[in-house]
Coordinates of N, CA and C in Angstrom, one line a residue:
D2 N 0.7 3.4 -12.7 CA -0.2 4.0 -11.8 C -0.5 3.2 -10.5
G3 N 0.0 2.0 -10.5 CA -0.2 1.2 -9.3 C -1.6 0.5 -9.2
A4 N -2.4 0.5 -10.3 CA -3.7 -0.1 -10.2 C -3.6 -1.6 -10.0
W5 N -2.5 -2.2 -10.4 CA -2.4 -3.6 -10.2 C -1.9 -4.1 -8.8
V6 N -1.5 -3.2 -8.0 CA -1.0 -3.5 -6.7 C -2.0 -4.3 -5.8
P7 N -3.3 -3.8 -5.7 CA -4.2 -4.6 -4.8 C -4.4 -6.0 -5.3
L8 N -4.4 -6.3 -6.6 CA -4.5 -7.6 -7.1 C -3.3 -8.4 -6.8
A9 N -2.1 -7.8 -7.0 CA -0.9 -8.5 -6.7 C -0.8 -8.9 -5.2
K10 N -1.3 -8.1 -4.3 CA -1.3 -8.4 -2.9 C -2.3 -9.5 -2.6
M11 N -3.4 -9.6 -3.3 CA -4.3 -10.7 -3.1 C -3.7 -12.0 -3.6
L12 N -3.0 -11.9 -4.7 CA -2.4 -13.1 -5.3 C -1.4 -13.7 -4.4
T13 N -0.6 -12.9 -3.8 CA 0.6 -13.4 -3.0 C 0.3 -13.5 -1.5
G14 N -0.8 -13.0 -1.1 CA -1.1 -13.1 0.3 C -0.7 -11.9 1.1
G15 N -0.4 -10.8 0.4 CA -0.1 -9.6 1.1 C 1.1 -8.7 0.7
Y16 N 1.8 -9.1 -0.3 CA 2.9 -8.2 -0.7 C 2.9 -8.0 -2.3
A17 N 3.5 -6.9 -2.7 CA 3.7 -6.6 -4.1 C 5.0 -5.8 -4.3
Q18 N 5.4 -5.7 -5.5 CA 6.8 -5.2 -5.8 C 7.1 -3.8 -5.2
P19 N 6.1 -2.9 -5.2 CA 6.5 -1.5 -4.7 C 6.9 -1.6 -3.2
D20 N 6.1 -2.4 -2.4 CA 6.4 -2.5 -1.0 C 7.7 -3.2 -0.7
V21 N 7.9 -4.3 -1.5 CA 9.1 -5.1 -1.4 C 10.3 -4.3 -1.7
A22 N 10.3 -3.5 -2.8 CA 11.4 -2.7 -3.2 C 11.7 -1.6 -2.1
L23 N 10.7 -1.0 -1.6 CA 10.9 0.0 -0.5 C 11.5 -0.7 0.7
N24 N 10.9 -1.8 1.1 CA 11.3 -2.5 2.3 C 12.8 -3.0 2.2
S25 N 13.2 -3.3 1.0 CA 14.6 -3.7 0.9 C 15.6 -2.7 1.3
H26 N 15.1 -1.4 1.3 CA 16.0 -0.3 1.6 C 15.8 0.3 3.0
V27 N 14.5 0.2 3.5 CA 14.2 0.9 4.7 C 13.7 0.0 5.9
D28 N 13.3 -1.3 5.6 CA 12.8 -2.1 6.6 C 13.3 -3.5 6.4
G29 N 14.5 -3.8 6.8 CA 15.1 -5.1 6.6 C 14.3 -6.3 7.2
S30 N 13.6 -6.1 8.3 CA 12.9 -7.2 8.9 C 11.6 -7.5 8.1
A31 N 11.0 -6.5 7.6 CA 9.8 -6.7 6.7 C 10.2 -7.4 5.4
F32 N 11.4 -6.9 4.9 CA 11.9 -7.5 3.6 C 12.3 -9.0 3.8
A33 N 12.8 -9.3 5.0 CA 13.2 -10.7 5.3 C 12.0 -11.7 5.3
K34 N 10.8 -11.1 5.6 CA 9.6 -12.0 5.7 C 9.1 -12.4 4.3
I35 N 9.5 -11.7 3.3 CA 9.0 -12.0 1.9 C 9.5 -13.4 1.5
P36 N 8.7 -14.3 1.1 CA 9.1 -15.6 0.6 C 10.0 -15.5 -0.6
N37 N 10.9 -16.5 -0.9 CA 11.7 -16.5 -2.0 C 11.0 -16.8 -3.3
V38 N 9.8 -17.5 -3.2 CA 9.0 -17.8 -4.4 C 7.6 -17.5 -4.1
Y39 N 6.8 -17.2 -5.2 CA 5.4 -16.9 -5.0 C 4.6 -18.1 -4.5
P40 N 3.5 -17.9 -3.9 CA 2.7 -19.1 -3.5 C 2.2 -19.8 -4.8
S41 N 2.1 -21.1 -4.7 CA 1.5 -21.9 -5.8 C 0.6 -23.0 -5.2
P42 N -0.7 -22.9 -5.6 CA -1.3 -21.9 -6.5 C -1.4 -20.6 -5.8
F43 N -1.6 -19.5 -6.7 CA -1.9 -18.2 -6.1 C -3.1 -18.2 -5.1
K44 N -3.1 -17.3 -4.2 CA -4.2 -17.2 -3.2 C -5.4 -16.5 -3.7
A45 N -5.4 -16.0 -5.0 CA -6.6 -15.4 -5.5 C -6.5 -15.4 -7.1
A46 N -7.5 -14.9 -7.7 CA -7.4 -14.8 -9.2 C -8.1 -13.4 -9.5
G47 N -7.7 -12.9 -10.6 CA -8.3 -11.6 -11.0 C -7.7 -11.1 -12.3
Q48 N -8.2 -10.0 -12.7 CA -7.7 -9.4 -13.9 C -7.8 -7.9 -13.8
N49 N -6.8 -7.2 -14.3 CA -6.8 -5.7 -14.5 C -7.2 -5.5 -15.9
V50 N -8.2 -4.6 -16.1 CA -8.7 -4.3 -17.4 C -8.3 -2.8 -17.7
M51 N -7.7 -2.7 -18.9 CA -7.4 -1.3 -19.4 C -8.4 -0.9 -20.4
L52 N -9.1 0.2 -20.1 CA -10.1 0.7 -21.0 C -9.5 1.7 -22.0
V53 N -10.0 1.7 -23.2 CA -9.5 2.6 -24.2 C -10.6 3.6 -24.6
S54 N -10.2 4.7 -25.2 CA -11.1 5.7 -25.7 C -11.0 5.7 -27.2
F55 N -12.2 5.5 -27.8 CA -12.2 5.5 -29.3 C -12.5 6.9 -29.8
F56 N -12.8 7.8 -28.9 CA -13.0 9.2 -29.3 C -12.4 10.1 -28.4
S57 N -12.1 11.4 -28.8 CA -11.6 12.4 -27.9 C -12.7 13.4 -27.7
G58 N -12.7 14.0 -26.5 CA -13.7 15.0 -26.2 C -14.1 15.0 -24.7
T59 N -15.3 15.5 -24.4 CA -15.8 15.5 -23.0 C -16.7 14.3 -22.7
V60 N -16.4 13.6 -21.6 CA -17.2 12.5 -21.3 C -18.6 13.0 -20.8
R61 N -19.7 12.4 -21.5 CA -21.0 12.8 -21.1 C -21.7 11.7 -20.3
S62 N -21.3 10.5 -20.3 CA -21.8 9.4 -19.5 C -20.8 8.3 -19.4
T63 N -21.0 7.4 -18.5 CA -20.1 6.3 -18.3 C -20.9 5.0 -18.1
P64 N -21.8 4.6 -19.1 CA -22.6 3.4 -18.9 C -21.8 2.1 -18.8
G65 N -20.6 2.1 -19.3 CA -19.7 0.9 -19.2 C -19.3 0.7 -17.7
Y66 N -19.0 1.8 -17.0 CA -18.7 1.7 -15.6 C -19.8 1.0 -14.8
D67 N -21.1 1.4 -15.1 CA -22.2 0.9 -14.4 C -22.4 -0.6 -14.7
K68 N -22.1 -1.0 -15.9 CA -22.2 -2.4 -16.3 C -21.1 -3.2 -15.6
M69 N -19.9 -2.7 -15.5 CA -18.9 -3.4 -14.8 C -19.2 -3.6 -13.3
R70 N -19.7 -2.5 -12.7 CA -20.0 -2.6 -11.3 C -21.1 -3.6 -10.9
K71 N -21.9 -3.9 -11.9 CA -23.0 -4.9 -11.7 C -22.5 -6.3 -11.8
L72 N -21.3 -6.5 -12.3 CA -20.8 -7.9 -12.5 C -20.6 -8.5 -11.1
S73 N -20.9 -9.8 -11.0 CA -20.7 -10.5 -9.7 C -19.3 -10.6 -9.3
S74 N -18.4 -10.5 -10.3 CA -17.0 -10.6 -10.1 C -16.3 -9.3 -9.8
F75 N -17.0 -8.2 -9.9 CA -16.5 -6.8 -9.7 C -15.9 -6.6 -8.3
V76 N -14.7 -6.1 -8.2 CA -14.2 -5.7 -6.9 C -13.9 -4.2 -6.8
A77 N -13.3 -3.6 -7.8 CA -13.0 -2.2 -7.6 C -12.8 -1.6 -9.0
L78 N -13.0 -0.3 -9.1 CA -12.7 0.5 -10.3 C -11.8 1.7 -9.9
Q79 N -10.7 1.8 -10.5 CA -9.8 2.9 -10.2 C -9.6 3.7 -11.5
T80 N -10.2 4.9 -11.5 CA -10.1 5.7 -12.8 C -10.0 7.1 -12.5
G81 N -9.5 7.9 -13.4 CA -9.4 9.3 -13.3 C -10.4 10.0 -14.2
V82 N -11.2 9.1 -14.9 CA -12.2 9.6 -15.9 C -13.6 9.5 -15.3
D83 N -14.3 10.7 -15.4 CA -15.7 10.7 -14.9 C -16.4 11.7 -15.8
I84 N -17.7 11.8 -15.6 CA -18.5 12.7 -16.4 C -17.9 14.1 -16.3
G85 N -17.7 14.7 -17.4 CA -17.1 16.0 -17.5 C -15.6 16.0 -17.8
S86 N -15.0 14.9 -17.6 CA -13.6 14.8 -17.9 C -13.3 14.9 -19.4
K87 N -12.1 15.5 -19.7 CA -11.7 15.6 -21.1 C -10.8 14.4 -21.3
V88 N -11.1 13.7 -22.4 CA -10.3 12.5 -22.8 C -9.7 12.6 -24.2
E89 N -8.6 12.0 -24.5 CA -8.0 12.0 -25.8 C -8.2 10.5 -26.3
L90 N -8.1 10.4 -27.6 CA -8.1 9.2 -28.3 C -7.0 8.3 -27.8
T91 N -7.3 7.1 -27.4 CA -6.2 6.2 -27.0 C -5.4 5.7 -28.2
V92 N -4.1 6.0 -28.1 CA -3.2 5.5 -29.2 C -2.2 4.4 -28.8
D93 N -2.0 4.3 -27.5 CA -1.2 3.2 -27.0 C -1.4 3.0 -25.5
L94 N -1.1 1.9 -25.0 CA -1.3 1.7 -23.5 C 0.0 1.7 -22.9

């Protein structure tokens, strides 16, 4: 779903695999600017978190989202689940 792309761009200083793959075919000059190796150390740190659903049904509240947003390290939340959404039991990621 591409949720990892913003973090990848912060880690590398501005590029991620989807852009690089596209540029390799349609923008040779942009592709040529991509370094041969990643920066070391990375230019940022972060983590993508995958949430699971222990139950199926209709979402009545999202208290976990509110707790995450209050974390000092919180940057962004990308989700398709909101109050009223129908969710299924998570069986694999």
